[in-house]
Structures are given as structure tokens and as C-alpha cells.
Coordinates of C-alpha atoms (C1' of nucleotides) in Angstrom, one line a residue:
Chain J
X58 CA 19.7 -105.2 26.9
X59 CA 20.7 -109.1 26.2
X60 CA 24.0 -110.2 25.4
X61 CA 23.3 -111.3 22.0
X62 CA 24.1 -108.1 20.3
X63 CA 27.2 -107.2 22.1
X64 CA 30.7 -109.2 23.3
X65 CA 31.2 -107.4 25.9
X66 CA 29.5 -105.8 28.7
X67 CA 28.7 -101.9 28.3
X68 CA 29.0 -99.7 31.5
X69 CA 25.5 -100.2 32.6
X70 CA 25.6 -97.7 35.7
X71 CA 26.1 -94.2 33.7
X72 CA 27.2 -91.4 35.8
X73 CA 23.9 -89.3 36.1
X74 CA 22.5 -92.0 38.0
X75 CA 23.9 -90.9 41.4
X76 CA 22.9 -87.6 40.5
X77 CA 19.3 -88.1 40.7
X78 CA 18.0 -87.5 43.9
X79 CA 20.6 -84.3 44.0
X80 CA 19.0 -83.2 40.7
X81 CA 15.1 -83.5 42.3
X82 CA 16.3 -81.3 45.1
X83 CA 16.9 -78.8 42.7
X84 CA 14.3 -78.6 40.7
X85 CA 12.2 -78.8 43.8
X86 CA 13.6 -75.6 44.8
X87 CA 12.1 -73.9 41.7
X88 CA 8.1 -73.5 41.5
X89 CA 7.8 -75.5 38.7
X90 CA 7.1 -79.1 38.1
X91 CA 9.1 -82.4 39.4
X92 CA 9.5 -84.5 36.0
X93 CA 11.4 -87.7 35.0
X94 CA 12.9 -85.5 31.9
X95 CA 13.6 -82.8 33.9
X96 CA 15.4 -84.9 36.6
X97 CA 17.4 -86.8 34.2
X98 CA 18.9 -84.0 32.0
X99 CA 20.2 -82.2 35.1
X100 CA 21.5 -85.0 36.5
X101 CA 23.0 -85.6 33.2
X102 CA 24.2 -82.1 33.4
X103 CA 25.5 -82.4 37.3
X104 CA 27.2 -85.6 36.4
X105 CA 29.9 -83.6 33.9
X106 CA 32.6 -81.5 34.5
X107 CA 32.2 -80.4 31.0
X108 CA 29.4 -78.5 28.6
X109 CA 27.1 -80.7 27.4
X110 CA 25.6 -79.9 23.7
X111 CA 21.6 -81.2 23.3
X112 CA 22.8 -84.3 21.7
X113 CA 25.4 -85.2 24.3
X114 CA 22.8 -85.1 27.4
X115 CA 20.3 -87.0 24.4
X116 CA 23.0 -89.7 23.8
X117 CA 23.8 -90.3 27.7
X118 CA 20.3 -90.7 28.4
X119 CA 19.1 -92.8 25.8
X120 CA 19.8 -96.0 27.2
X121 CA 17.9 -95.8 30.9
X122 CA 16.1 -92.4 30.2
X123 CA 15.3 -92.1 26.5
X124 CA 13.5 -88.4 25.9
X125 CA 12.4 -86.5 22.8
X126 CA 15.2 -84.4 21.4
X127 CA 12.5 -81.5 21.6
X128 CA 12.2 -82.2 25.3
X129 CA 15.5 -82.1 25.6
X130 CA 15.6 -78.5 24.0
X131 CA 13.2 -77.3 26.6
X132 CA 14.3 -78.6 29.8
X133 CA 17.7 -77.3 29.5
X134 CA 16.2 -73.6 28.0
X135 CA 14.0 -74.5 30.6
X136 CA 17.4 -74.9 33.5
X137 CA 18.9 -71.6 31.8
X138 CA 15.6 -69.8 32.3
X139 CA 15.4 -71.1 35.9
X140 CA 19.2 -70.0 36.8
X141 CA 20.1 -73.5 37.1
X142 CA 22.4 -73.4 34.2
X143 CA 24.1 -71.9 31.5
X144 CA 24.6 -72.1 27.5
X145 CA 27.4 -71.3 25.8
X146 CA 27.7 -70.6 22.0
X147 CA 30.7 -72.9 20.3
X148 CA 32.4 -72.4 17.5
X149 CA 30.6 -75.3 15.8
X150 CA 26.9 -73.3 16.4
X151 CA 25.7 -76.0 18.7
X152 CA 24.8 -74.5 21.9
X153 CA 26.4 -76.2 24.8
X154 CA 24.8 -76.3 28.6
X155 CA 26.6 -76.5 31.6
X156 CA 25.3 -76.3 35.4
X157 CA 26.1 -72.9 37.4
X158 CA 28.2 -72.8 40.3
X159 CA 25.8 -72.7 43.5
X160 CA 28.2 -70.7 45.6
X161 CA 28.1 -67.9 42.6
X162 CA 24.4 -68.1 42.9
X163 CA 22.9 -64.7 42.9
X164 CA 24.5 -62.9 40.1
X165 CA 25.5 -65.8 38.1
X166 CA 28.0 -66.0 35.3
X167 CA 27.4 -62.4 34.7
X168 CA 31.8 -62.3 34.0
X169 CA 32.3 -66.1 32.5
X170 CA 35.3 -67.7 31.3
X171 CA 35.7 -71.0 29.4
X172 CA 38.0 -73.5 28.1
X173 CA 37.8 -75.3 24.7
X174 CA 40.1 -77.9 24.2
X175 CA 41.5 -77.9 20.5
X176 CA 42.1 -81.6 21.3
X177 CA 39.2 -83.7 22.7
X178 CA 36.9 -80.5 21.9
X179 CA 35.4 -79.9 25.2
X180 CA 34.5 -76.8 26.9
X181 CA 34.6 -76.2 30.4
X182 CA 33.8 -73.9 32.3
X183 CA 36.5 -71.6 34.3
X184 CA 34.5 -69.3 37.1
X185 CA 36.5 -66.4 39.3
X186 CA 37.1 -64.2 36.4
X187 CA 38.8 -61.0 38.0
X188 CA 36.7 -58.0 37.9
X189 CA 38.7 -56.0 36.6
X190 CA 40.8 -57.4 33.6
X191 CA 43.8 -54.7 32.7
X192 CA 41.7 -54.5 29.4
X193 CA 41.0 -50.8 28.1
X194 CA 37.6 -50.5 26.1
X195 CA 37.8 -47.2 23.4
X196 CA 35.8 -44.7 24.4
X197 CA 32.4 -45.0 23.9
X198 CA 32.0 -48.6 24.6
X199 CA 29.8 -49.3 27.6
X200 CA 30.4 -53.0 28.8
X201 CA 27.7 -54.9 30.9
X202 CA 28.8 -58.4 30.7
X203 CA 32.7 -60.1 29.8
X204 CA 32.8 -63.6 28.2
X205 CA 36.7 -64.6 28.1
X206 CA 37.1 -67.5 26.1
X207 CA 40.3 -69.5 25.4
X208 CA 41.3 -72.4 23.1
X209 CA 43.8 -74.8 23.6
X210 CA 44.6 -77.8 25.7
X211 CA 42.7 -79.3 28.5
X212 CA 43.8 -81.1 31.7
X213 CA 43.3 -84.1 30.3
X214 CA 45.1 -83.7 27.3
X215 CA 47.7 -81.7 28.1
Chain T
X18 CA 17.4 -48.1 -13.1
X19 CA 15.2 -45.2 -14.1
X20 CA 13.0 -43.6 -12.4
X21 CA 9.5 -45.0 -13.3
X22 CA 9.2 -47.3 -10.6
X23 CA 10.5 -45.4 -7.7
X24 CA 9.6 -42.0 -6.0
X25 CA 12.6 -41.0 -4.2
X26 CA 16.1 -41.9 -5.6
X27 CA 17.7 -44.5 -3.4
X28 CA 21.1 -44.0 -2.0
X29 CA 22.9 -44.9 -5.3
X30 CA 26.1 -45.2 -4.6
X31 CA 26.7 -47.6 -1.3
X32 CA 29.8 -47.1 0.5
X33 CA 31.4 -50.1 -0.5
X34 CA 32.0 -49.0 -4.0
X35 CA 34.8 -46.6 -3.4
X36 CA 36.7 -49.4 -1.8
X37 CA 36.6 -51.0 -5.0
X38 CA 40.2 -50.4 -6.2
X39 CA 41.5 -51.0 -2.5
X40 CA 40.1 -55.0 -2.7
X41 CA 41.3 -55.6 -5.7
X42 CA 45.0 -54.2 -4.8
X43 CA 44.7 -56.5 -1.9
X44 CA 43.5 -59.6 -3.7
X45 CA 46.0 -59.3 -6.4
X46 CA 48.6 -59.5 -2.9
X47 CA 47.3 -63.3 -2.6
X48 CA 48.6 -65.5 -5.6
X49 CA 44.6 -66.3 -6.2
X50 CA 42.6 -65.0 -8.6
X51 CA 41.2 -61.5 -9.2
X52 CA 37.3 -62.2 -9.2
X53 CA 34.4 -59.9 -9.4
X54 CA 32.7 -62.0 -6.0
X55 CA 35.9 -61.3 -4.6
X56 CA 36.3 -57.7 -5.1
X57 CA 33.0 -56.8 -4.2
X58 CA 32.8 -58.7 -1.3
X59 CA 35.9 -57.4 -0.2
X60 CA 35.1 -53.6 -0.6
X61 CA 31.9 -54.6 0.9
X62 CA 34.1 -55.2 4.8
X63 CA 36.1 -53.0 4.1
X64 CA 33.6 -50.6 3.9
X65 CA 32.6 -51.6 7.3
X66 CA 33.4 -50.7 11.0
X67 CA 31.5 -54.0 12.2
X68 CA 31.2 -57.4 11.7
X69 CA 28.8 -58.8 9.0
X70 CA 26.8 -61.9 8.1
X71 CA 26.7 -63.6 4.6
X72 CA 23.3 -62.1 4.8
X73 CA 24.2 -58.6 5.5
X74 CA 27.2 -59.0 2.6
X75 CA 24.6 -60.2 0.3
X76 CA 22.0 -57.7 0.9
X77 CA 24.6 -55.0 0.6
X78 CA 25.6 -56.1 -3.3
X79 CA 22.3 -57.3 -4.2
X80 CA 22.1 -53.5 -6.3
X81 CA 25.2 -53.4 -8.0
X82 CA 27.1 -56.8 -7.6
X83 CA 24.2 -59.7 -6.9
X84 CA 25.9 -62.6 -6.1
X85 CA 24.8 -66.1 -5.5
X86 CA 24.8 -66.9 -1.7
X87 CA 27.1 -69.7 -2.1
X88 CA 29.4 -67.6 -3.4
X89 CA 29.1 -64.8 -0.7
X90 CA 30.0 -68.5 1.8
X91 CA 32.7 -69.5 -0.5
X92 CA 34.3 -66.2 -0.3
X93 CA 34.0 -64.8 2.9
X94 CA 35.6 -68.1 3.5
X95 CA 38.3 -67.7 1.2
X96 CA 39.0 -64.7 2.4
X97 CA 39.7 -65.9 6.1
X98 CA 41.6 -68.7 4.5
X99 CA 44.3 -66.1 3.2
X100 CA 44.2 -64.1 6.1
X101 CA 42.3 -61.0 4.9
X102 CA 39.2 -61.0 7.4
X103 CA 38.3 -63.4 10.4
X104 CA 34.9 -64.6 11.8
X105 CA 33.4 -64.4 14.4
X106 CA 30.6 -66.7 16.1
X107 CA 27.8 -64.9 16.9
X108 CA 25.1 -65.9 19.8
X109 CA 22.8 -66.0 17.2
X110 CA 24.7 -69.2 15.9
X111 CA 25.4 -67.1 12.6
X112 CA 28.9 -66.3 11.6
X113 CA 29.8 -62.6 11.0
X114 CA 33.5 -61.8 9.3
X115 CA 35.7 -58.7 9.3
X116 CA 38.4 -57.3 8.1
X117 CA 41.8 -58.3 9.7
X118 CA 43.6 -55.2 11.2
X119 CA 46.8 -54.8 8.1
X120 CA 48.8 -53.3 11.1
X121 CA 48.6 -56.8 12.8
X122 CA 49.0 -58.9 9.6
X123 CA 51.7 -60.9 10.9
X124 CA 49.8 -62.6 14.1
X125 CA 46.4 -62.0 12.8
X126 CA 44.1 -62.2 15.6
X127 CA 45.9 -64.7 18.3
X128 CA 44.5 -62.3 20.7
X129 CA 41.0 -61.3 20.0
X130 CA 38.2 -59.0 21.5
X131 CA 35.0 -57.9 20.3
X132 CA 32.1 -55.9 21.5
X133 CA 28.6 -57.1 20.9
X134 CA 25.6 -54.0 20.7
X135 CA 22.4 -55.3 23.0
X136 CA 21.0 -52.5 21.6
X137 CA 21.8 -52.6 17.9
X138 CA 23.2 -56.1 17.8
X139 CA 26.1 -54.9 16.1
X140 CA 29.6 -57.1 16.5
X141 CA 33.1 -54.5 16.7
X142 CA 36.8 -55.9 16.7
X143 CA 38.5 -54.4 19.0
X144 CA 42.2 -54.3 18.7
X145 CA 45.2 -54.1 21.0
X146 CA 44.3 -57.0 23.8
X147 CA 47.2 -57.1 26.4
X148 CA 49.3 -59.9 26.3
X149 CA 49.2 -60.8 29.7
X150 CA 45.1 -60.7 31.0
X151 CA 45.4 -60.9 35.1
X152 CA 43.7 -63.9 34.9
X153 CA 44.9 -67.5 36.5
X154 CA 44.0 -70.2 34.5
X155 CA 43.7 -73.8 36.7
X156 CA 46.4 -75.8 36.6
X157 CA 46.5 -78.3 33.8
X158 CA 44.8 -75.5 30.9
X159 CA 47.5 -74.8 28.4
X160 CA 45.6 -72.0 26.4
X161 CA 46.9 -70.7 22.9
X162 CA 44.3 -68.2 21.8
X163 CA 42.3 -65.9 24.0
X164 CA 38.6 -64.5 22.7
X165 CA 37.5 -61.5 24.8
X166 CA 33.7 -61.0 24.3
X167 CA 31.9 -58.2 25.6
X168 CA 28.3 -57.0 25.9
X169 CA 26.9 -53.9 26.2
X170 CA 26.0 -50.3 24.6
X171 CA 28.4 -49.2 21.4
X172 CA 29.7 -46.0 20.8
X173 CA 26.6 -45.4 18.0
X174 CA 23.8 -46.7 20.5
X175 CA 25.2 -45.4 24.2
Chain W
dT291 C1' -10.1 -89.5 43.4
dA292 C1' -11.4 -85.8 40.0
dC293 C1' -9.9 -82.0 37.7
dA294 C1' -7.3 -78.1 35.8
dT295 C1' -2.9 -77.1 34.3
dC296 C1' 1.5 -77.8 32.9
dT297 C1' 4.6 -80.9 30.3
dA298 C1' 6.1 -84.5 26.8
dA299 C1' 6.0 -86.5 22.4
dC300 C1' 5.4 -86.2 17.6
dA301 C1' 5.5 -84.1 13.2
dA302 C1' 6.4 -80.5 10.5
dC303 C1' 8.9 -76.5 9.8
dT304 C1' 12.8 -72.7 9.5
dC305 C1' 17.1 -71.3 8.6
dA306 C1' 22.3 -71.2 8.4
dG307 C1' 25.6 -73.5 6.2
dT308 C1' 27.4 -77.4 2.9
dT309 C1' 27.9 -80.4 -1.1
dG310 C1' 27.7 -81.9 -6.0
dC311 C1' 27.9 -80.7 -10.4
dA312 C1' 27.5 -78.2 -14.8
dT313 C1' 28.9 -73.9 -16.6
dC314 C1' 31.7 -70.0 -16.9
dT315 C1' 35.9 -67.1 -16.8
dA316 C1' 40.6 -65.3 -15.3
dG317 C1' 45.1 -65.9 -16.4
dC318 C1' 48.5 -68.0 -19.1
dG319 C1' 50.9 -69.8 -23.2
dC320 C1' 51.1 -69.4 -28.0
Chain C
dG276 C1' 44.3 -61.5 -30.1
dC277 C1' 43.0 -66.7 -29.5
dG278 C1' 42.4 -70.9 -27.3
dC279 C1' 43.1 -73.7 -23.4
dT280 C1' 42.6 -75.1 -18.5
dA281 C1' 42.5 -74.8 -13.6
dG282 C1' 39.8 -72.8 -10.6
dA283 C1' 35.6 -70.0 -9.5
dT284 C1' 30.6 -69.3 -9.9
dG285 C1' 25.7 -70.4 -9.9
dC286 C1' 22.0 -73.5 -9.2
dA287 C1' 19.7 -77.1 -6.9
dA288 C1' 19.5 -80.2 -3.4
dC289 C1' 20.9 -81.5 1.0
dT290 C1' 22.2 -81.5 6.2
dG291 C1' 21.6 -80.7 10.8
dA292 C1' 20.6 -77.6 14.8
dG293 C1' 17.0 -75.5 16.7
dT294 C1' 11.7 -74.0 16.8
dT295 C1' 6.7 -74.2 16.6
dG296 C1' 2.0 -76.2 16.8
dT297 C1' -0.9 -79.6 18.4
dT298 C1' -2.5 -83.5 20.9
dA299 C1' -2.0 -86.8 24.6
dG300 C1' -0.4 -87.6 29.0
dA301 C1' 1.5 -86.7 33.7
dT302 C1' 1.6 -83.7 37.8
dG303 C1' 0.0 -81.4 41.8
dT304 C1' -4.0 -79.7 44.3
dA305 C1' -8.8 -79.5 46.0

DNA sequence: TACATCTAACAACTCAGTTGCATCTAGCGC
DNA sequence: GCGCTAGATGCAACTGAGTTGTTAGATGTA
């Protein structure tokens, strides 16, 4: 990356970087292989406070860590299927990832809220969803898992 | 339809066709026009206690009413426009639509919740979410709609 | 270091949903 | 009842997210 193409200078330390050695230490933890792809998209993922769609963790990496978009695909089904993450079907049928909270470790995201912001269209990611909403089910109904989802407007653009 | 290429008579009169009269009533409501798609994709939800795909519309008419697929799209979306059904995005990144509750017609739908099957992947709207959920958004979310999604066993399947 | 196994990259594919355009028709005025 | 016109339908082609198959390459272990 020269200057020739471009006035000024573009932010050349992304985020994700200082996630790196955090992100090897997880995937360490799991039985399955250390690789750069692997490393990167968590870090990608750990770097955001925010759920990241395929081409958003393609698009952040593509500069210092440029991988497949099928790669991509698999490493974070690949985080999901390890418990290290989790996806979240938008409204745009894109699915977005997002890393799960460590201290909610063992029985993760089994009740899981979110946030989509109608403004800058993020989603994040609200944990300590009561266990028991004031929410009557008809009879019949036999719930195993609660996905509260609202719309509106985020921190940052409130 | 005779009877030369079949053995045993196929259900010959789907559900949806008694609802016939009832779609058109409520089409003629809306200032648009009174269209055979319309009505028969109309009776078609209304003939239903879940939520249905294009596909599932389509493949219900394709006897009695076929209709192009971009038309099922166009009107299922046309309906939702004018406030007659909603959708509803699936995990199966495949929208389903329903029939709006009439006794809610002025709010349609600001508070939401559904109940997804795991056992016959069947989507139900279920009505009458409390306005105030004991949940405690963080600071800074200014939510307008809530979606309440739940998984488990239906009344058909439990 | 050699080897077996798992992973990445590439290409091609599937499928839900969209767009463009020509044709048709519901509803209105006459 | 007839003709006109805006708006709806049908067909074909397209888009874009996600998947699958296969081969080459990287990883971890003996």
C-alpha cells in the first residue's frame, strides 16, 4: 500500500490486530487446529461490540488478512459449532456472528436478546435476559429457547 | 380433472376456497384493486393458523388458482404494505407471512411474538404480548418494536 | 524431517428474492 | 355494453447469500 492511489493516509492498524494473540488462546482451547484464518476472523469477531455479517469480517480483513469468502463461511460455522460464537438471523437474511460472553459459558445464549438499530443497522447483542419474562404462552406451547429481539435506536445514535 | 390419471380422488376442495368471499370483502376495504392473485392468496392465509412461505402459498394454489411466483412475491408483499398480513424472518433465511390479527388492526404488530415448531418447523403468531416485558434494556437503547421468538414443541407436535 | 490428516482456496452450484419489460385486465367514463 | 388507461400479471433474466466438491497446501505428531 503506496501513497500513489490515495491522499490520505487510511487507518493502517485495524482493530482485530490486538486481538490476535487473545483470539489463538481461544482456539487453542478447542481440539481443533491453530490457523491464520481462524485466528483472524475471531479476532475480527472479538474486536466488535457489534454482529458481524460474512462480508463485514471479509471486508475488515481484506487488507492485512485477505481470506476466501468460503473460508470465511466455515470458520465462523466453524466458531458457532465450537461454542465460541453465535449467529443471528437479520431481517435482511444475512446471518450475522457475534462472539459469546465467556462468563455465560456453559449454557450459552440459550435465552438471547438483541438490538438492531433502525439507524446505523447494527445488531448487538444484549445478554441477562430474565428467566422468566411475564409472558403467557397458550396452552399447548412448550417453549425450549426465547430470542427477544428489539428495533430501534442504538447508543450511538440515540 | 377426471379420473383417468389418478386412483384415489385427491382432496378437491382445499381449505382455502371457502375463504374466498372473506378476501375479496377485505381487499375491496383497501382502495386497490380486486385481483384474482389477490383473492386467492389471501384466502390462502386466511385459511391458515401458521405462517407461510411464497412456496407453501404457491404450492397451495397450484390446483385451482396457479399463479406465477412473482406474483405470489408481489402480493404477499402487497398485502403487508396495506396492513393485511405481516412477515416474519425465518432461520431458514426465508420469509413466511400471516394474517394480521383484525382485532389489533389499529397497531398492527408493534409488539410481536411467534412460536417456531423444532419438530414440525411450523411458525404461529401469538398475540397479546404485555406491554411492559421485565426486561432492562442498557442504557443508551431506545427500542420501538419488540419481536418475541420462541422455540420449542406446538400444540399439534407436543 | 516425513507423513497423515485436517483446512484453505477455487470454481461451480443452489435457491430465495428482485428487476425489467411486454402483455393483460379491473375499473372507470362514456 | 364499449373502449380506454393505470396498474397488475407473467415470463425471463438477474442478484447475492450461502453451499458443495475437489484439489492443493498447511498443521501437528511420530
Amino acid at each position: 500500500m503506496t501513497s500513489n492511489a490515495k491522499t490520505k493516509a487510511p487507518p493502517e492498524t485495524p482493530a482485530y490486530l490486538s486481538r490476535i494473540g487473545e483470539a489463538e488462546a481461544a482456539i487453542r482451547r478447542t481440539a481443533d487446529r491453530l490457523t491464520q484464518p481462524r485466528v483472524a476472523v475471531l479476532a475480527c469477531l472479538m474486536s466488535l461490540d457489534h454482529a458481524a455479517s460474512h462480508f463485514d469480517v471479509a471486508q475488515a480483513l481484506v487488507n492485512h488478512h485477505p481470506i476466501d469468502r468460503v473460508t470465511v463461511y466455515r470458520v465462523l460455522e466453524w466458531l458457532v459449532e465450537v461454542g465460541i460464537a453465535h449467529r443471528i438471523a437479520g431481517d435482511d437474511r444475512v446471518w450475522r456472528f457475534m462472539i459469546n460472553d465467556p462468563t455465560a459459558s456453559i449454557a450459552p445464549h440459550h435465552q438471547h436478546a438483541h438490538f438492531t438499530c433502525n439507524s446505523c443497522g447494527q445488531t448487538f447483542c444484549l445478554d441477562d435476559v430474565p428467566n422468566k419474562l411475564n409472558f403467557r404462552l397458550p396452552s399447548g406451547f412448550k417453549p425450549s429457547t426465547v430470542d427477544l429481539k428489539f428495533r430501534g435506536r442504538c447508543l450511538h445514535c440515540a
